């Protein structure tokens, strides 16, 4: 087995060398990301074809690839909190007041929750179109184990109310939240940063020398953090390659075929909701085709990494350098979008699960008496869903328990969870970017020269050779 693993890793190194050669030749960031995704799929498919799903060689090879894939995601997570803090403080210092801050927050959060409501409605519609139902599904040992686990988490989900969730946003210990120690740490850091920014603007006239020193410090910190972001984003093609190779090599195609209706219904709903995002963009007077081309790299990373929070740095860079959204608005949208109103994880997924499971207890899910409270619970429950793996499960627990549906049946989808989660995460990030565009456009802050630029503006700091 050792020889086979070595050969596998040599093949992976050769493909990594191809990606490095592209970087040396100044290939565009988009081309390198999609090349990484493509060769990752090829390597993963080849490994499964040669060894078969679940083989020890695939597991061991995956552990080494994990150093690159998960290592890259961890580097992104490393810079999330510093990026949020310095960017939001810098934005508030430029605003010189809280009126614009209130408008930005209201527009961003309002857009996120409204689009989550629409996403839930689309999830219900696709469940009807594909006639999804959990009645008669056979549970494997893994499904049963997962069901028992979910059942044990119900009490935690039921204990969460909207008031307690809103209270959890308050950073009682901001230093703990800077470590990402809580599900709502991202929002807590945003709030703490807002307080720092407002406090600083309050001494602008009274102590101008101190304010000037602090403003200069933030400018320096911002420049350094953005440089770190640039350095990490250069690793994106390699991270995408490793993540995609792992997913494809370890996926069970038999399980996927067994639940193909749910897979097709899920991706139909995800694509339809993405079209809604494009319609919103078009309604703002922005070219949806140009929009799609500019955000594809960050959606590709979100798809492969399955981490909305990990995508925050790239999302901010994409919004500011490709879409013309001001940095302050971009940071608010990316940060709030990783925790509030996730269109895929908190909207489509729990809606489809509720509709599937309802018939098992004799409930017709396509009645106003079921749909109306379901949409309300999903919209309110979308507040505070974590932007890391497992956020969709948490959202589903809240919705299913609130609707008095058997949560254990959600374990029947364990085998295809990673495949569905990839699309959900990409839609989450698309939703947060859309919220940023809405806020920026409504407030008249969008830089149309940046958005309308046909140049493939790099978001990793690399420039094409002159």
Short mmCIF file of C-alpha atoms in Angstrom, two decimals:
data_model
loop_
_atom_site.label_atom_id
_atom_site.label_comp_id
_atom_site.label_asym_id
_atom_site.label_seq_id
_atom_site.Cartn_x
_atom_site.Cartn_y
_atom_site.Cartn_z
CA UNK A 1 0.00 0.00 0.00
CA UNK A 2 2.86 2.37 0.82
CA UNK A 3 4.11 2.20 -2.78
CA UNK A 4 0.66 3.07 -4.14
CA UNK A 5 0.31 6.02 -1.77
CA UNK A 6 3.71 7.34 -2.85
CA UNK A 7 2.66 7.08 -6.51
CA UNK A 8 -0.58 8.89 -5.71
CA UNK A 9 1.29 11.69 -3.99
CA UNK A 10 3.77 11.98 -6.87
CA UNK A 11 0.83 12.39 -9.26
CA UNK A 12 -0.60 15.07 -6.95
CA UNK A 13 2.76 16.86 -6.85
CA UNK A 14 2.94 16.82 -10.65
CA UNK A 15 -0.49 18.47 -10.86
CA UNK A 16 0.53 21.02 -8.22
CA UNK A 17 3.56 21.73 -10.38
CA UNK A 18 1.21 22.45 -13.30
CA UNK A 19 -0.65 24.99 -11.18
CA UNK A 20 2.63 26.60 -10.12
CA UNK A 21 3.73 26.84 -13.75
CA UNK A 22 0.50 28.68 -14.54
CA UNK A 23 1.22 31.12 -11.73
CA UNK A 24 4.75 31.70 -13.03
CA UNK A 25 3.31 32.45 -16.47
CA UNK A 26 0.89 34.98 -14.90
CA UNK A 27 -2.24 33.10 -15.92
CA UNK A 28 -5.33 34.88 -14.62
CA UNK A 29 -6.60 34.03 -11.15
CA UNK A 30 -9.87 32.64 -12.56
CA UNK A 31 -8.04 30.33 -14.97
CA UNK A 32 -5.81 28.99 -12.20
CA UNK A 33 -8.75 28.38 -9.84
CA UNK A 34 -10.74 26.49 -12.44
CA UNK A 35 -7.67 24.54 -13.51
CA UNK A 36 -7.15 23.53 -9.88
CA UNK A 37 -10.77 22.43 -9.64
CA UNK A 38 -10.55 20.47 -12.91
CA UNK A 39 -7.34 18.58 -12.17
CA UNK A 40 -8.62 17.92 -8.64
CA UNK A 41 -11.71 16.23 -10.08
CA UNK A 42 -9.54 14.20 -12.46
CA UNK A 43 -7.21 13.02 -9.69
CA UNK A 44 -10.11 12.16 -7.37
CA UNK A 45 -11.95 10.23 -10.09
CA UNK A 46 -8.78 8.36 -11.06
CA UNK A 47 -8.10 7.35 -7.45
CA UNK A 48 -11.62 6.01 -6.98
CA UNK A 49 -11.52 4.20 -10.34
CA UNK A 50 -8.21 2.51 -9.48
CA UNK A 51 -8.77 1.64 -5.82
CA UNK A 52 -12.54 1.80 -5.25
CA UNK A 53 -14.48 3.88 -2.72
CA UNK A 54 -13.34 3.48 0.87
CA UNK A 55 -9.94 1.98 -0.02
CA UNK A 56 -7.11 2.43 2.48
CA UNK A 57 -4.94 4.00 -0.25
CA UNK A 58 -7.53 6.73 -0.81
CA UNK A 59 -7.84 7.40 2.92
CA UNK A 60 -4.09 7.73 3.41
CA UNK A 61 -3.64 9.86 0.29
CA UNK A 62 -6.50 12.06 1.46
CA UNK A 63 -4.76 12.64 4.79
CA UNK A 64 -1.77 14.10 2.98
CA UNK A 65 -3.91 16.14 0.61
CA UNK A 66 -5.69 17.42 3.71
CA UNK A 67 -2.51 19.26 4.68
CA UNK A 68 -2.96 21.42 1.59
CA UNK A 69 -6.76 21.63 1.46
CA UNK A 70 -7.71 22.03 5.11
CA UNK A 71 -4.47 23.88 5.76
CA UNK A 72 -5.50 26.50 3.21
CA UNK A 73 -8.95 26.84 4.77
CA UNK A 74 -7.39 27.28 8.21
CA UNK A 75 -5.14 30.05 6.87
CA UNK A 76 -8.22 31.85 5.57
CA UNK A 77 -9.95 31.41 8.90
CA UNK A 78 -6.83 32.80 10.56
CA UNK A 79 -7.26 36.17 8.87
CA UNK A 80 -11.06 36.46 9.10
CA UNK A 81 -11.25 38.20 12.49
CA UNK A 82 -8.32 40.64 11.92
CA UNK A 83 -9.74 41.49 8.49
CA UNK A 84 -13.22 42.18 9.86
CA UNK A 85 -11.91 44.29 12.73
CA UNK A 86 -9.51 46.59 10.89
CA UNK A 87 -11.73 46.95 7.82
CA UNK A 88 -14.87 47.91 9.75
CA UNK A 89 -13.01 50.31 12.04
CA UNK A 90 -11.36 51.91 9.01
CA UNK A 91 -14.74 52.22 7.26
CA UNK A 92 -16.37 53.89 10.28
CA UNK A 93 -13.49 56.36 10.62
CA UNK A 94 -14.21 57.39 7.04
CA UNK A 95 -17.97 57.60 7.64
CA UNK A 96 -17.49 60.07 10.53
CA UNK A 97 -20.90 59.17 11.96
CA UNK A 98 -23.43 56.42 12.67
CA UNK A 99 -26.23 57.38 10.28
CA UNK A 100 -24.66 55.63 7.30
CA UNK A 101 -23.71 52.72 9.54
CA UNK A 102 -27.34 52.16 10.51
CA UNK A 103 -28.45 52.24 6.88
CA UNK A 104 -25.74 49.77 5.85
CA UNK A 105 -26.69 47.32 8.61
CA UNK A 106 -30.43 47.56 7.96
CA UNK A 107 -30.12 47.13 4.20
CA UNK A 108 -27.64 44.26 4.46
CA UNK A 109 -29.52 42.25 7.08
CA UNK A 110 -32.89 43.00 5.47
CA UNK A 111 -31.68 41.74 2.08
CA UNK A 112 -30.17 38.59 3.60
CA UNK A 113 -33.36 37.65 5.46
CA UNK A 114 -35.64 38.50 2.54
CA UNK A 115 -33.62 36.36 0.12
CA UNK A 116 -33.65 33.51 2.68
CA UNK A 117 -37.45 33.69 2.70
CA UNK A 118 -37.47 33.46 -1.11
CA UNK A 119 -34.96 30.58 -0.98
CA UNK A 120 -37.19 28.66 1.43
CA UNK A 121 -40.18 29.13 -0.90
CA UNK A 122 -38.10 27.82 -3.80
CA UNK A 123 -37.06 24.81 -1.70
CA UNK A 124 -40.73 24.01 -1.04
CA UNK A 125 -41.53 24.40 -4.75
CA UNK A 126 -38.75 22.04 -5.84
CA UNK A 127 -39.84 19.49 -3.24
CA UNK A 128 -43.28 19.54 -4.87
CA UNK A 129 -41.90 19.34 -8.41
CA UNK A 130 -39.68 16.33 -7.57
CA UNK A 131 -42.29 14.73 -5.25
CA UNK A 132 -39.79 14.37 -2.44
CA UNK A 133 -40.83 12.27 0.55
CA UNK A 134 -39.01 10.44 3.35
CA UNK A 135 -41.74 7.80 3.43
CA UNK A 136 -40.25 4.38 2.62
CA UNK A 137 -36.59 5.40 2.65
CA UNK A 138 -34.36 2.62 3.96
CA UNK A 139 -31.95 3.58 6.71
CA UNK A 140 -28.43 2.16 6.78
CA UNK A 141 -26.44 1.75 9.98
CA UNK A 142 -24.71 5.10 9.36
CA UNK A 143 -28.06 6.80 8.80
CA UNK A 144 -29.43 5.40 12.05
CA UNK A 145 -26.33 6.52 13.97
CA UNK A 146 -26.63 9.98 12.50
CA UNK A 147 -30.32 10.08 13.38
CA UNK A 148 -29.56 9.23 17.01
CA UNK A 149 -26.93 11.97 17.08
CA UNK A 150 -29.37 14.54 15.69
CA UNK A 151 -32.03 13.49 18.17
CA UNK A 152 -29.58 14.19 20.97
CA UNK A 153 -29.04 17.73 19.68
CA UNK A 154 -32.74 18.62 19.64
CA UNK A 155 -32.75 19.92 23.20
CA UNK A 156 -29.99 22.36 22.37
CA UNK A 157 -31.84 23.59 19.29
CA UNK A 158 -35.14 23.95 21.13
CA UNK A 159 -33.50 25.98 23.88
CA UNK A 160 -32.54 28.66 21.35
CA UNK A 161 -35.00 31.52 20.96
CA UNK A 162 -34.74 34.74 18.97
CA UNK A 163 -34.05 36.83 22.10
CA UNK A 164 -31.31 34.44 23.27
CA UNK A 165 -29.80 34.42 19.78
CA UNK A 166 -29.74 38.22 19.65
CA UNK A 167 -28.13 38.30 23.10
CA UNK A 168 -25.44 35.92 21.87
CA UNK A 169 -24.37 38.58 19.35
CA UNK A 170 -23.22 40.85 22.20
CA UNK A 171 -19.47 40.36 22.80
CA UNK A 172 -19.31 39.86 26.57
CA UNK A 173 -15.72 38.70 26.04
CA UNK A 174 -14.45 40.15 22.74
CA UNK A 175 -11.10 38.40 23.13
CA UNK A 176 -12.87 35.04 23.18
CA UNK A 177 -14.82 36.00 20.06
CA UNK A 178 -11.62 36.98 18.28
CA UNK A 179 -10.66 33.31 18.56
CA UNK A 180 -13.93 32.28 16.90
CA UNK A 181 -14.89 30.41 20.05
CA UNK A 182 -18.67 30.81 19.59
CA UNK A 183 -21.10 30.26 16.73
CA UNK A 184 -21.87 33.98 16.69
CA UNK A 185 -18.28 35.18 17.14
CA UNK A 186 -18.19 36.77 13.68
CA UNK A 187 -21.12 39.08 14.43
CA UNK A 188 -19.76 39.76 17.93
CA UNK A 189 -16.45 40.95 16.47
CA UNK A 190 -18.35 43.16 14.02
CA UNK A 191 -20.25 44.76 16.92
CA UNK A 192 -17.06 45.23 18.98
CA UNK A 193 -15.34 46.82 15.98
CA UNK A 194 -18.30 49.15 15.48
CA UNK A 195 -18.01 50.33 19.08
CA UNK A 196 -14.29 51.00 18.64
CA UNK A 197 -14.92 52.95 15.43
CA UNK A 198 -17.73 55.03 16.92
CA UNK A 199 -15.68 55.75 20.05
CA UNK A 200 -12.77 56.90 17.89
CA UNK A 201 -14.93 59.25 15.82
CA UNK A 202 -16.24 60.69 19.09
CA UNK A 203 -12.80 62.13 19.90
CA UNK A 204 -12.24 63.50 16.39
CA UNK A 205 -12.95 67.11 17.42
CA UNK A 206 -12.06 66.92 21.12
CA UNK A 207 -8.69 65.20 20.77
CA UNK A 208 -7.64 65.51 17.13
CA UNK A 209 -4.01 64.52 17.76
CA UNK A 210 -4.99 61.25 19.43
CA UNK A 211 -7.59 60.58 16.73
CA UNK A 212 -4.99 61.19 14.01
CA UNK A 213 -2.57 58.77 15.68
CA UNK A 214 -5.25 56.10 16.00
CA UNK A 215 -6.37 56.61 12.41
CA UNK A 216 -2.79 56.22 11.24
CA UNK A 217 -2.43 53.03 13.31
CA UNK A 218 -5.57 51.57 11.71
CA UNK A 219 -4.28 52.49 8.25
CA UNK A 220 -1.01 50.65 8.92
CA UNK A 221 -2.81 47.63 10.43
CA UNK A 222 -5.22 47.56 7.49
CA UNK A 223 -2.38 47.61 4.96
CA UNK A 224 -0.60 44.73 6.73
CA UNK A 225 -3.76 42.63 7.08
CA UNK A 226 -4.65 43.13 3.42
CA UNK A 227 -1.15 42.04 2.47
CA UNK A 228 -1.62 38.85 4.50
CA UNK A 229 -4.93 38.33 2.69
CA UNK A 230 -3.14 38.67 -0.63
CA UNK A 231 -0.46 36.15 0.35
CA UNK A 232 -3.04 33.58 1.48
CA UNK A 233 -5.27 34.04 -1.57
CA UNK A 234 -2.36 33.15 -3.84
CA UNK A 235 -2.71 29.61 -2.48
CA UNK A 236 -6.34 29.33 -3.64
CA UNK A 237 -5.75 27.17 -6.76
CA UNK A 238 -3.73 24.66 -4.71
CA UNK A 239 -6.33 24.55 -1.92
CA UNK A 240 -9.18 24.07 -4.39
CA UNK A 241 -7.26 21.25 -6.10
CA UNK A 242 -6.69 19.33 -2.85
CA UNK A 243 -10.23 19.85 -1.55
CA UNK A 244 -11.82 18.74 -4.82
CA UNK A 245 -9.60 15.67 -5.12
CA UNK A 246 -10.62 14.57 -1.62
CA UNK A 247 -14.34 15.06 -2.23
CA UNK A 248 -14.41 13.19 -5.54
CA UNK A 249 -12.20 10.30 -4.39
CA UNK A 250 -14.18 9.67 -1.21
CA UNK A 251 -17.74 10.13 -2.52
CA UNK A 252 -20.03 7.11 -2.71
CA UNK A 253 -21.63 7.13 -6.15
CA UNK A 254 -24.01 4.35 -5.11
CA UNK A 255 -25.43 6.48 -2.31
CA UNK A 256 -25.69 9.46 -4.63
CA UNK A 257 -27.70 7.42 -7.15
CA UNK A 258 -29.91 6.08 -4.36
CA UNK A 259 -30.91 9.62 -3.39
CA UNK A 260 -30.59 11.15 -6.85
CA UNK A 261 -34.02 12.81 -6.64
CA UNK A 262 -33.00 14.80 -3.58
CA UNK A 263 -29.67 15.74 -5.20
CA UNK A 264 -31.40 16.93 -8.38
CA UNK A 265 -34.10 18.78 -6.45
CA UNK A 266 -31.50 20.46 -4.23
CA UNK A 267 -29.34 21.66 -7.10
CA UNK A 268 -32.39 22.76 -9.09
CA UNK A 269 -33.42 24.90 -6.12
CA UNK A 270 -29.88 26.22 -5.67
CA UNK A 271 -29.59 27.16 -9.34
CA UNK A 272 -33.03 28.76 -9.35
CA UNK A 273 -32.11 30.86 -6.31
CA UNK A 274 -28.88 31.90 -8.02
CA UNK A 275 -31.03 33.11 -10.92
CA UNK A 276 -32.99 35.17 -8.36
CA UNK A 277 -29.68 36.74 -7.30
CA UNK A 278 -28.95 37.57 -10.93
CA UNK A 279 -32.41 39.13 -11.33
CA UNK A 280 -31.74 41.29 -8.28
CA UNK A 281 -28.40 42.33 -9.75
CA UNK A 282 -30.03 43.13 -13.09
CA UNK A 283 -32.69 45.14 -11.24
CA UNK A 284 -29.87 47.20 -9.72
CA UNK A 285 -28.72 48.11 -13.22
CA UNK A 286 -25.67 45.83 -13.20
CA UNK A 287 -24.77 43.39 -15.97
CA UNK A 288 -25.57 39.88 -14.63
CA UNK A 289 -23.20 38.13 -17.03
CA UNK A 290 -20.28 40.31 -16.03
CA UNK A 291 -21.31 39.83 -12.39
CA UNK A 292 -21.25 36.05 -12.74
CA UNK A 293 -17.82 36.03 -14.36
CA UNK A 294 -16.38 38.22 -11.63
CA UNK A 295 -17.68 36.20 -8.67
CA UNK A 296 -17.04 32.70 -10.04
CA UNK A 297 -13.62 32.26 -8.35
CA UNK A 298 -14.97 32.92 -4.86
CA UNK A 299 -18.01 30.70 -5.52
CA UNK A 300 -15.65 27.95 -6.66
CA UNK A 301 -13.71 28.18 -3.42
CA UNK A 302 -16.92 28.18 -1.36
CA UNK A 303 -18.11 25.13 -3.33
CA UNK A 304 -14.97 23.12 -2.64
CA UNK A 305 -14.27 24.28 0.94
CA UNK A 306 -17.87 24.17 2.27
CA UNK A 307 -17.05 27.12 4.55
CA UNK A 308 -18.98 30.38 4.29
CA UNK A 309 -16.82 31.92 7.03
CA UNK A 310 -13.61 30.80 5.33
CA UNK A 311 -14.75 32.56 2.15
CA UNK A 312 -15.03 35.97 3.86
CA UNK A 313 -11.55 37.28 2.87
CA UNK A 314 -11.98 36.33 -0.79
CA UNK A 315 -15.56 37.63 -0.77
CA UNK A 316 -14.41 41.04 0.50
CA UNK A 317 -11.65 41.20 -2.10
CA UNK A 318 -14.06 40.22 -4.87
CA UNK A 319 -16.63 42.82 -3.88
CA UNK A 320 -14.13 45.66 -3.57
CA UNK A 321 -11.73 44.92 -6.43
CA UNK A 322 -14.12 43.41 -9.00
CA UNK A 323 -17.63 44.64 -8.20
CA UNK A 324 -16.92 48.18 -7.04
CA UNK A 325 -18.52 47.78 -3.60
CA UNK A 326 -16.92 49.98 -0.90
CA UNK A 327 -14.81 48.06 1.59
CA UNK A 328 -16.95 48.90 4.61
CA UNK A 329 -20.13 47.61 2.97
CA UNK A 330 -18.31 44.57 1.60
CA UNK A 331 -17.09 43.63 5.07
CA UNK A 332 -20.53 44.05 6.62
CA UNK A 333 -22.15 41.93 3.88
CA UNK A 334 -19.53 39.16 4.01
CA UNK A 335 -19.50 39.06 7.83
CA UNK A 336 -23.26 39.15 8.35
CA UNK A 337 -23.79 36.77 5.42
CA UNK A 338 -21.63 34.14 7.13
CA UNK A 339 -24.01 34.03 10.10
CA UNK A 340 -27.37 35.55 9.13
CA UNK A 341 -29.73 34.61 6.33
CA UNK A 342 -27.77 31.93 4.54
CA UNK A 343 -29.85 31.21 1.44
CA UNK A 344 -28.62 27.64 1.00
CA UNK A 345 -28.03 26.30 4.50
CA UNK A 346 -30.75 28.20 6.37
CA UNK A 347 -33.27 28.63 3.55
CA UNK A 348 -33.50 25.87 0.95
CA UNK A 349 -32.20 22.91 2.98
CA UNK A 350 -34.47 23.06 6.08
CA UNK A 351 -37.49 23.83 3.87
CA UNK A 352 -36.91 20.74 1.72
CA UNK A 353 -36.28 18.55 4.76
CA UNK A 354 -39.49 19.71 6.45
CA UNK A 355 -41.54 18.99 3.31
CA UNK A 356 -39.92 15.55 2.92
CA UNK A 357 -40.43 14.51 6.53
CA UNK A 358 -43.95 15.89 7.10
CA UNK A 359 -45.74 13.02 5.23
CA UNK A 360 -44.11 10.46 7.56
CA UNK A 361 -46.30 11.79 10.40
CA UNK A 362 -49.42 12.22 8.29
CA UNK A 363 -49.07 15.95 7.54
CA UNK A 364 -49.77 17.40 4.09
CA UNK A 365 -46.85 19.83 3.62
CA UNK A 366 -48.52 21.73 0.77
CA UNK A 367 -51.18 23.52 2.77
CA UNK A 368 -51.14 27.14 3.89
CA UNK A 369 -51.39 25.97 7.50
CA UNK A 370 -48.02 24.20 7.13
CA UNK A 371 -46.19 26.46 4.66
CA UNK A 372 -46.89 29.82 6.37
CA UNK A 373 -45.41 28.91 9.77
CA UNK A 374 -42.59 27.02 8.05
CA UNK A 375 -41.52 30.12 6.11
CA UNK A 376 -41.76 32.28 9.24
CA UNK A 377 -39.69 29.86 11.33
CA UNK A 378 -37.04 29.52 8.61
CA UNK A 379 -36.70 33.30 8.17
CA UNK A 380 -36.39 33.98 11.91
CA UNK A 381 -34.29 30.86 12.52
CA UNK A 382 -31.82 31.92 9.83
CA UNK A 383 -30.40 34.41 12.32
CA UNK A 384 -27.22 33.03 13.82
CA UNK A 385 -26.55 29.96 11.65
CA UNK A 386 -22.83 29.25 11.82
CA UNK A 387 -20.84 29.73 8.62
CA UNK A 388 -18.88 26.50 8.95
CA UNK A 389 -19.63 22.85 8.26
CA UNK A 390 -22.71 21.79 10.23
CA UNK A 391 -24.56 25.10 9.95
CA UNK A 392 -27.24 23.57 7.73
CA UNK A 393 -27.78 20.72 10.20
CA UNK A 394 -28.20 23.22 13.02
CA UNK A 395 -30.72 25.22 10.97
CA UNK A 396 -32.62 22.03 10.12
CA UNK A 397 -32.79 21.04 13.80
CA UNK A 398 -34.30 24.40 14.73
CA UNK A 399 -36.91 24.21 11.96
CA UNK A 400 -37.85 20.53 12.37
CA UNK A 401 -38.14 20.72 16.15
CA UNK A 402 -40.17 23.95 15.92
CA UNK A 403 -42.55 22.25 13.48
CA UNK A 404 -42.77 19.15 15.74
CA UNK A 405 -41.31 16.89 13.06
CA UNK A 406 -39.05 13.85 13.75
CA UNK A 407 -35.52 15.18 13.42
CA UNK A 408 -33.92 11.72 13.38
CA UNK A 409 -35.13 11.20 9.80
CA UNK A 410 -32.73 13.91 8.65
CA UNK A 411 -29.99 11.32 9.19
CA UNK A 412 -31.19 9.52 6.06
CA UNK A 413 -29.32 12.09 3.97
CA UNK A 414 -25.93 11.64 5.67
CA UNK A 415 -24.38 9.85 2.69
CA UNK A 416 -24.93 12.75 0.28
CA UNK A 417 -24.52 15.57 2.80
CA UNK A 418 -21.07 16.71 1.52
CA UNK A 419 -22.26 16.86 -2.09
CA UNK A 420 -25.31 18.98 -1.21
CA UNK A 421 -23.35 21.14 1.22
CA UNK A 422 -20.96 22.24 -1.53
CA UNK A 423 -23.76 23.85 -3.53
CA UNK A 424 -25.42 25.29 -0.42
CA UNK A 425 -22.22 27.04 0.67
CA UNK A 426 -21.67 28.56 -2.78
CA UNK A 427 -25.22 29.95 -2.68
CA UNK A 428 -24.66 31.33 0.83
CA UNK A 429 -21.68 33.32 -0.42
CA UNK A 430 -23.54 34.46 -3.53
CA UNK A 431 -26.33 35.71 -1.26
CA UNK A 432 -23.97 37.73 0.92
CA UNK A 433 -22.30 39.31 -2.13
CA UNK A 434 -25.74 40.15 -3.52
CA UNK A 435 -26.68 41.80 -0.22
CA UNK A 436 -23.52 43.90 -0.45
CA UNK A 437 -24.39 44.96 -3.99
CA UNK A 438 -27.94 45.93 -2.99
CA UNK A 439 -26.69 48.01 -0.06
CA UNK A 440 -23.95 49.67 -2.10
CA UNK A 441 -26.26 50.47 -5.02
CA UNK A 442 -29.13 51.80 -2.88
CA UNK A 443 -26.73 54.10 -1.02
CA UNK A 444 -25.15 55.23 -4.30
CA UNK A 445 -21.69 53.98 -3.33
CA UNK A 446 -21.00 51.47 -6.14
CA UNK A 447 -17.91 52.24 -8.24
CA UNK A 448 -19.25 51.49 -11.72
CA UNK A 449 -15.85 52.01 -13.33
CA UNK A 450 -14.54 49.02 -11.34
CA UNK A 451 -17.60 46.89 -12.04
CA UNK A 452 -17.67 47.68 -15.78
CA UNK A 453 -13.96 47.05 -16.21
CA UNK A 454 -13.43 44.14 -18.60
CA UNK A 455 -9.99 43.43 -17.20
CA UNK A 456 -9.68 40.24 -15.14
CA UNK A 457 -8.79 42.12 -11.98
CA UNK A 458 -6.72 39.77 -9.81
CA UNK A 459 -7.81 39.25 -6.22
CA UNK A 460 -4.65 37.54 -5.09
CA UNK A 461 -2.23 40.33 -5.82
CA UNK A 462 -0.68 38.72 -8.91
CA UNK A 463 -0.43 40.90 -11.99
CA UNK A 464 -0.05 39.85 -15.57
CA UNK A 465 3.32 40.49 -17.07
CA UNK A 466 3.53 43.74 -18.96
#
